[in-house]
Coordinates of C-alpha atoms in Angstrom, one line a residue:
M1 CA -46.4 107.1 -65.2
S2 CA -49.8 105.4 -64.4
T3 CA -48.9 102.7 -67.0
S4 CA -45.8 102.0 -65.7
S5 CA -47.3 101.0 -62.2
A6 CA -49.8 99.2 -63.5
S7 CA -47.8 96.7 -64.4
S8 CA -45.8 96.3 -61.4
S9 CA -49.1 95.3 -59.4
A10 CA -50.2 92.8 -62.0
A11 CA -46.4 91.3 -62.2
G12 CA -47.1 91.1 -57.8
T13 CA -50.3 90.0 -58.1
A14 CA -49.3 87.2 -60.6
A15 CA -45.8 86.2 -58.3
N16 CA -48.0 85.9 -55.1
G17 CA -50.9 83.7 -57.0
E18 CA -48.0 81.8 -57.7
A19 CA -46.2 81.4 -54.6
T20 CA -49.6 80.8 -52.7
S21 CA -50.4 78.0 -55.5
A22 CA -46.9 76.1 -54.6
K23 CA -47.7 76.3 -50.8
A24 CA -51.1 74.8 -51.4
R25 CA -49.4 72.3 -53.5
A26 CA -47.0 71.0 -50.6
M27 CA -49.5 71.1 -48.2
T28 CA -52.2 68.8 -50.5
A29 CA -48.3 66.3 -51.0
L30 CA -48.0 66.8 -46.9
R31 CA -51.9 65.1 -46.7
R32 CA -50.7 61.9 -48.3
P33 CA -50.0 59.4 -46.0
F34 CA -46.8 57.7 -47.7
V35 CA -45.1 61.2 -47.5
R36 CA -45.9 62.2 -44.2
Y37 CA -45.1 58.7 -42.6
A38 CA -41.6 58.7 -44.8
L39 CA -41.1 62.5 -43.1
I40 CA -41.8 60.4 -39.3
G41 CA -39.3 57.7 -40.0
A42 CA -36.8 59.7 -41.1
G43 CA -36.6 62.2 -38.4
A44 CA -36.6 58.9 -36.0
L45 CA -34.1 57.3 -37.9
A46 CA -31.8 60.4 -37.5
T47 CA -32.3 60.5 -33.7
I48 CA -31.7 57.1 -33.2
L49 CA -28.1 57.6 -35.1
A50 CA -27.8 60.8 -33.0
I51 CA -28.4 59.0 -29.7
I52 CA -25.9 55.9 -31.0
A53 CA -23.2 58.3 -31.7
V54 CA -23.7 60.0 -28.1
V55 CA -23.4 56.5 -26.9
N56 CA -20.3 55.2 -28.6
Q57 CA -18.5 58.3 -27.7
R58 CA -18.9 58.1 -24.3
P59 CA -16.6 56.3 -21.6
V60 CA -17.4 53.0 -21.1
R61 CA -17.1 51.2 -17.8
V62 CA -15.2 48.3 -17.2
E63 CA -14.6 46.2 -14.4
A64 CA -10.7 46.0 -13.8
A65 CA -9.0 43.0 -12.1
S66 CA -7.1 43.6 -8.7
V67 CA -4.0 42.3 -7.1
E68 CA -4.9 39.4 -4.6
H69 CA -2.6 38.1 -1.5
D70 CA -2.4 35.0 -0.5
V71 CA -4.1 32.4 -3.0
A72 CA -4.4 28.6 -3.4
V73 CA -4.2 27.5 -6.6
R74 CA -5.8 23.9 -6.2
V75 CA -7.1 20.9 -8.4
F76 CA -9.9 19.2 -8.6
G77 CA -9.6 15.3 -8.9
L78 CA -12.7 13.0 -9.2
G79 CA -12.0 10.1 -7.6
T80 CA -12.7 7.3 -5.2
V81 CA -11.1 5.2 -1.9
E82 CA -9.2 2.5 -2.6
A83 CA -6.4 0.3 -0.9
R84 CA -3.2 0.1 -1.5
V85 CA -2.6 -3.3 -0.6
M86 CA -5.3 -5.5 -1.1
S87 CA -5.1 -9.6 -2.1
K88 CA -7.6 -12.3 -3.6
I89 CA -6.4 -15.1 -1.4
G90 CA -7.2 -18.9 -1.8
F91 CA -5.5 -22.7 -1.9
E92 CA -3.3 -23.8 -4.1
V93 CA -4.3 -27.5 -3.9
G94 CA -8.1 -28.5 -4.4
A95 CA -10.3 -30.1 -2.5
T96 CA -13.5 -29.8 0.0
L97 CA -13.4 -27.1 1.9
A98 CA -13.8 -28.4 6.0
E99 CA -12.9 -25.3 8.3
L100 CA -13.9 -21.7 7.8
N101 CA -12.9 -19.4 10.4
A102 CA -13.0 -16.1 9.4
D103 CA -16.0 -13.5 7.6
H104 CA -17.1 -10.2 5.7
G105 CA -16.1 -7.2 8.0
D106 CA -13.5 -9.5 10.3
R107 CA -10.0 -8.6 11.2
A108 CA -7.3 -10.8 11.4
V109 CA -3.7 -11.0 12.1
K110 CA -0.6 -11.9 10.7
G111 CA -0.3 -15.8 10.4
Q112 CA -3.8 -16.5 11.8
V113 CA -6.1 -19.6 10.4
L114 CA -8.5 -18.3 8.5
A115 CA -9.8 -21.8 6.6
R116 CA -8.7 -25.7 6.1
L117 CA -9.3 -28.3 3.4
S118 CA -10.3 -31.7 4.4
L119 CA -6.8 -33.3 5.4
G120 CA -6.7 -36.9 5.5
E121 CA -6.0 -38.2 2.0
Q122 CA -2.9 -35.7 2.6
E123 CA -2.1 -37.0 6.1
A124 CA -1.8 -40.2 4.7
K125 CA 1.1 -39.4 2.0
V126 CA 3.2 -37.5 5.1
A127 CA 2.9 -40.3 6.9
R128 CA 4.3 -42.6 4.2
A129 CA 6.5 -40.6 3.5
K130 CA 8.3 -40.5 7.1
A131 CA 8.1 -44.1 7.0
A132 CA 10.4 -44.0 3.8
L133 CA 12.8 -41.5 5.2
E134 CA 13.4 -43.7 8.3
V135 CA 13.7 -46.7 5.6
A136 CA 16.2 -44.9 4.4
E137 CA 18.4 -43.5 7.3
A138 CA 18.5 -47.5 8.6
G139 CA 20.0 -48.0 5.2
I140 CA 22.5 -45.5 5.6
K141 CA 23.3 -47.1 9.1
R142 CA 23.6 -50.8 7.2
A143 CA 25.6 -49.3 4.9
D144 CA 28.2 -47.6 7.3
A145 CA 28.2 -50.5 9.0
N146 CA 29.2 -52.4 5.9
L147 CA 31.9 -50.1 4.6
E148 CA 33.3 -50.9 8.8
K149 CA 33.2 -54.3 8.3
A150 CA 34.7 -54.5 4.7
R151 CA 37.7 -51.8 5.9
A152 CA 38.5 -54.5 8.8
V153 CA 38.3 -57.1 6.3
L154 CA 41.2 -55.7 4.2
A155 CA 43.3 -54.7 7.0
Q156 CA 42.9 -58.8 7.9
K157 CA 43.6 -59.8 4.4
Q158 CA 46.2 -57.1 4.2
E159 CA 48.8 -58.2 7.1
A160 CA 48.3 -61.6 6.1
N161 CA 49.1 -61.3 2.2
R162 CA 52.4 -59.2 4.2
R163 CA 53.3 -62.2 6.0
K164 CA 53.0 -64.7 3.4
Q165 CA 55.2 -63.0 0.7
T166 CA 57.7 -62.7 3.3
L167 CA 57.4 -66.3 4.2
A168 CA 57.2 -67.0 0.1
G169 CA 60.3 -65.3 -0.2
R170 CA 62.2 -67.6 2.4
D171 CA 60.8 -70.4 0.8
V172 CA 59.1 -70.9 4.1
V173 CA 55.2 -71.2 2.4
S174 CA 54.1 -72.2 -1.5
Q175 CA 53.9 -69.6 -4.0
Q176 CA 50.8 -70.6 -4.7
V177 CA 49.5 -69.8 -0.8
A178 CA 50.9 -66.3 -1.1
E179 CA 48.7 -65.4 -4.9
E180 CA 46.1 -66.9 -3.0
T181 CA 46.7 -64.3 0.1
A182 CA 47.4 -61.0 -2.7
R183 CA 43.9 -62.1 -4.2
D184 CA 42.0 -62.6 -0.6
E185 CA 43.7 -59.0 -0.2
A186 CA 42.5 -57.6 -3.8
V187 CA 38.7 -59.1 -2.9
A188 CA 38.7 -57.5 0.3
R189 CA 39.5 -54.1 -1.1
A190 CA 37.0 -54.5 -4.3
D191 CA 34.1 -55.3 -0.7
V192 CA 35.4 -51.9 0.8
I193 CA 34.7 -50.3 -2.6
V194 CA 31.4 -51.7 -2.8
A195 CA 30.5 -50.2 0.3
E196 CA 31.6 -47.0 0.1
A197 CA 28.9 -47.3 -2.9
E198 CA 26.5 -48.4 -1.4
I199 CA 27.0 -45.8 1.5
A200 CA 26.6 -42.8 -1.5
S201 CA 23.6 -44.9 -2.4
A202 CA 22.2 -44.8 0.5
A203 CA 22.9 -41.2 1.0
A204 CA 21.3 -39.9 -1.9
Q205 CA 17.9 -42.3 -0.8
L206 CA 18.1 -40.3 2.1
T207 CA 18.2 -37.2 0.9
D208 CA 15.5 -38.3 -1.8
A209 CA 13.5 -39.2 1.3
R210 CA 13.4 -36.4 3.0
A211 CA 13.1 -34.4 -0.1
Q212 CA 9.5 -36.1 -0.5
L213 CA 8.2 -35.5 3.3
Q214 CA 8.9 -32.1 2.5
F215 CA 7.2 -31.9 -0.7
E216 CA 4.3 -34.1 1.3
E217 CA 4.4 -31.7 4.1
T218 CA 4.4 -28.9 1.8
L219 CA 1.2 -29.8 0.0
L220 CA -0.3 -30.3 3.9
G221 CA 0.4 -26.9 4.5
H222 CA -1.2 -25.4 1.6
R223 CA -4.3 -27.2 2.8
T224 CA -4.4 -24.2 5.7
L225 CA -5.3 -21.1 4.5
V226 CA -3.4 -18.4 6.5
A227 CA -3.7 -14.7 6.9
P228 CA -0.3 -12.9 5.1
Y229 CA -0.7 -9.7 7.3
D230 CA -2.9 -7.9 9.4
A231 CA -5.9 -8.0 7.6
I232 CA -9.7 -6.7 7.1
V233 CA -11.8 -9.5 5.5
I234 CA -13.7 -7.5 2.5
E235 CA -15.8 -10.7 1.0
R236 CA -15.9 -14.5 1.3
F237 CA -16.8 -16.2 -2.0
K238 CA -17.5 -19.6 -0.5
E239 CA -18.9 -21.8 2.1
L240 CA -18.3 -25.3 4.3
G241 CA -18.1 -28.7 2.1
T242 CA -17.8 -26.7 -1.5
V243 CA -15.3 -28.3 -3.2
V244 CA -12.6 -25.7 -4.5
K245 CA -10.0 -25.9 -7.2
A246 CA -6.3 -25.0 -7.0
G247 CA -6.1 -20.8 -7.1
D248 CA -10.0 -20.5 -6.6
P249 CA -10.7 -17.6 -4.4
I250 CA -12.1 -17.7 -0.8
F251 CA -11.5 -14.3 0.6
T252 CA -10.8 -11.0 -0.5
L253 CA -8.9 -9.1 2.2
V254 CA -7.3 -5.3 2.3
A255 CA -4.1 -5.0 4.3
A256 CA -5.1 -2.6 8.0
G257 CA -4.4 1.0 7.6
S258 CA -3.7 0.8 3.8
Y259 CA -6.6 2.8 2.9
W260 CA -5.7 5.3 0.3
G261 CA -7.6 8.0 -2.6
L262 CA -7.4 7.5 -6.3
A263 CA -8.1 10.6 -7.8
Y264 CA -8.5 11.4 -11.2
V265 CA -7.0 14.7 -12.6
D266 CA -7.3 16.1 -16.2
E267 CA -3.9 16.4 -17.5
A268 CA -4.3 19.9 -18.5
R269 CA -4.2 20.1 -15.1
A270 CA -2.1 17.8 -13.3
G271 CA 1.5 19.5 -14.7
Y272 CA 2.1 20.7 -11.2
I273 CA 1.1 18.1 -9.0
A274 CA 3.9 16.4 -7.2
E275 CA 4.2 14.6 -4.3
G276 CA 3.8 15.8 -0.8
Q277 CA 1.0 18.3 -1.7
R278 CA -2.0 19.1 0.7
V279 CA -5.1 17.9 -0.3
D280 CA -8.4 18.3 1.4
A281 CA -11.0 15.7 0.4
R282 CA -14.7 15.1 1.0
L283 CA -16.4 12.1 1.2
R284 CA -19.7 11.8 -0.9
S285 CA -21.3 10.0 2.4
R286 CA -19.7 12.3 4.7
P287 CA -19.9 15.9 3.0
Q288 CA -20.2 17.7 6.2
D289 CA -16.8 16.7 7.4
A290 CA -13.4 17.6 5.8
F291 CA -11.0 14.7 5.8
T292 CA -7.3 16.4 4.8
G293 CA -4.1 14.2 3.4
K294 CA -1.0 14.1 0.8
V295 CA -0.2 13.2 -2.3
V296 CA 2.2 10.0 -2.2
R297 CA 2.4 8.7 -5.8
I298 CA 1.3 10.0 -9.3
G299 CA 0.3 7.5 -11.8
L300 CA 3.0 7.5 -14.6
E301 CA 0.9 6.4 -17.1
S302 CA -2.4 8.2 -18.0
D303 CA -5.4 6.8 -19.0
R304 CA -5.2 7.2 -23.2
V305 CA -9.3 7.4 -23.6
T306 CA -10.4 10.0 -20.8
E307 CA -6.7 11.4 -21.1
E308 CA -6.6 11.5 -17.1
R309 CA -3.7 11.1 -15.0
R310 CA -4.2 9.4 -11.7
V311 CA -3.2 10.5 -8.6
F312 CA -2.6 8.1 -4.7
I313 CA -3.2 10.5 -1.7
K314 CA -2.8 9.2 1.9
G315 CA -5.4 10.3 4.3
D316 CA -4.0 11.8 7.9
N317 CA -7.4 11.8 9.5
P318 CA -9.6 8.9 7.9
P319 CA -13.0 8.0 9.3
P320 CA -13.1 5.5 11.2
R321 CA -14.9 3.1 8.6
V322 CA -14.0 3.3 5.6
F323 CA -15.5 1.7 2.4
L324 CA -13.7 0.5 -0.7
G325 CA -15.0 2.4 -4.1
E326 CA -16.9 5.3 -2.3
Q327 CA -16.8 8.5 -4.3
V328 CA -14.3 11.5 -3.3
E329 CA -13.5 15.1 -4.6
F330 CA -10.2 16.3 -4.2
L331 CA -8.7 19.1 -3.8
I332 CA -4.7 19.5 -4.2
T333 CA -3.0 22.4 -3.2
V334 CA -0.2 22.9 -6.0
A335 CA 0.7 26.5 -5.3
N336 CA 0.2 29.1 -2.6
L337 CA 0.7 32.4 -4.1
D338 CA 1.5 35.8 -2.1
K339 CA 0.2 37.7 -4.8
A340 CA -1.4 37.3 -8.1
L341 CA -3.4 39.3 -10.8
L342 CA -6.1 36.8 -11.4
V343 CA -8.5 36.9 -14.6
P344 CA -11.4 35.0 -15.6
E345 CA -10.8 32.8 -18.1
A346 CA -14.2 33.8 -19.7
A347 CA -12.6 37.4 -20.3
V348 CA -9.2 35.6 -22.2
H349 CA -9.7 35.5 -26.2
G350 CA -7.7 32.6 -27.5
Y351 CA -6.6 31.1 -24.4
N352 CA -4.3 28.6 -25.4
G353 CA -3.3 26.8 -22.0
R354 CA -0.1 29.1 -21.8
E355 CA -1.6 32.7 -23.6
G356 CA -4.4 34.4 -24.6
T357 CA -5.3 38.4 -25.3
V358 CA -7.0 40.4 -23.0
W359 CA -8.5 43.7 -23.2
T360 CA -6.9 46.7 -20.9
V361 CA -7.6 50.2 -19.8
E362 CA -4.0 52.2 -20.3
D363 CA -4.8 55.9 -19.9
G364 CA -8.5 56.0 -20.0
R365 CA -9.1 54.2 -23.5
L366 CA -9.2 50.2 -23.6
H367 CA -6.8 48.4 -25.6
R368 CA -6.6 44.6 -26.5
R369 CA -3.5 42.8 -25.2
L370 CA -1.5 39.7 -25.6
V371 CA -0.6 38.1 -22.3
R372 CA 0.9 35.2 -20.2
F373 CA -0.4 32.8 -18.0
R374 CA 0.8 30.5 -15.6
H375 CA -1.7 28.9 -13.1
R376 CA -5.2 28.2 -13.1
T377 CA -7.2 28.7 -10.3
E378 CA -10.5 25.7 -9.5
D379 CA -12.5 28.6 -9.9
S380 CA -11.4 29.0 -13.6
R381 CA -9.3 32.2 -13.0
L382 CA -6.0 32.5 -15.0
E383 CA -2.8 34.0 -13.1
I384 CA -1.3 36.4 -15.6
V385 CA 2.8 36.7 -15.7
G386 CA 3.9 38.8 -18.0
G387 CA 2.5 41.0 -21.3
L388 CA 1.5 43.4 -19.2
P389 CA 2.6 47.5 -19.3
E390 CA 3.3 49.5 -16.7
G391 CA -0.1 50.5 -15.5
A392 CA -2.8 48.6 -17.2
H393 CA -5.7 47.5 -15.9
V394 CA -7.6 44.1 -16.9
A395 CA -11.3 43.6 -17.9
T396 CA -12.4 40.9 -15.8
R397 CA -16.1 41.1 -18.2
V398 CA -15.9 41.6 -22.1
E399 CA -19.0 43.7 -22.9
T400 CA -20.5 44.4 -26.1
G401 CA -19.6 48.1 -27.0
F402 CA -15.9 47.3 -26.1
R403 CA -13.6 48.0 -29.5
E404 CA -10.4 49.9 -29.2
D405 CA -9.0 53.1 -28.2
R406 CA -12.5 53.5 -26.7
A407 CA -12.8 56.0 -23.8
A408 CA -13.2 54.0 -20.7
W409 CA -13.4 54.5 -16.6
I410 CA -12.6 51.5 -14.0
S411 CA -14.6 49.9 -11.7
E412 CA -12.1 47.4 -9.7
G413 CA -13.9 44.6 -8.8
G414 CA -17.4 45.4 -9.4
K415 CA -17.4 48.8 -7.2
P416 CA -16.9 52.2 -8.9

């Protein structure tokens, strides 16, 4: 029995020695830097993964769009001040500029003389044409008198011939005398025909003389430049004494009250623009003043390079002095929405002008929905008109943590 107890003690002592040796080896290994750092890294990674898992499972905060009322949909256009009626006027003939009666900034009424060319040469031609007309008128009077004379002679010859022929039938006069009177009648008849032809010729000469006089007077009138309408002189190109050619511009005129704005609008935004819509304008030189108007014309041809449409606006309250070519910003009201659900374009994925994908919150979970749009506001928000299920809320901002079916809570308009 003593032998058995001794053996058990020896075995226990050996086991304790091995355990102590293993523990010593473990402590020695932990004292090594590589092992210690590896264990610290593993612990930190496990902690980070745990935090990420917790964060990913936490409901995400979503800013949701709310229905807005009485929303004005406006389209922006950049353009200039122009004139509906603008003319560069000049003379139809060439000569020396002898008179100038208007200058830059002057107002002119319709028919007012603005300039004249030298008249001497053309006035002489008009006088010559008038003399030719007088000659033609005298010629036709002479032809009329000759015709009356020829007709009187013919009547006399006819009566004489009738008597001679009657006497010749009674053998009172000779046959020769009867033949001579018949010949005289024929000659008188021919003279009448000649006189009638002379009248036709004289009438043609009279018509030609009148036409020539009208032509020369027209050329004389072309040497006087008059205002074609009530206008403002925008520019004068020539000075006194200048020899101008036919067609050279002398003045640039703008019809009074014909100012309007020319706006260039992106084709992608121009689809809802129509005549009669209200326009708010801001002149570059008067940014503090408000000017209004309406659309009066939409260009039927877009610019093929800039892909812009031309829209013409007539102002309701233009400034007292307008400068052509001045830059203007236009806001055209194309629609007024009684109520609308608007989402920023930046929160829409794959927008093609008609539809796109948005994030929604439905029953506390995130989902992606393909929705339809209609209007786009000037601050780049899109009106949703279809594709949303009942009770869905649309996110106005897309966060990095968004994923399908993640828990979410609503913050309308950014306010919890």
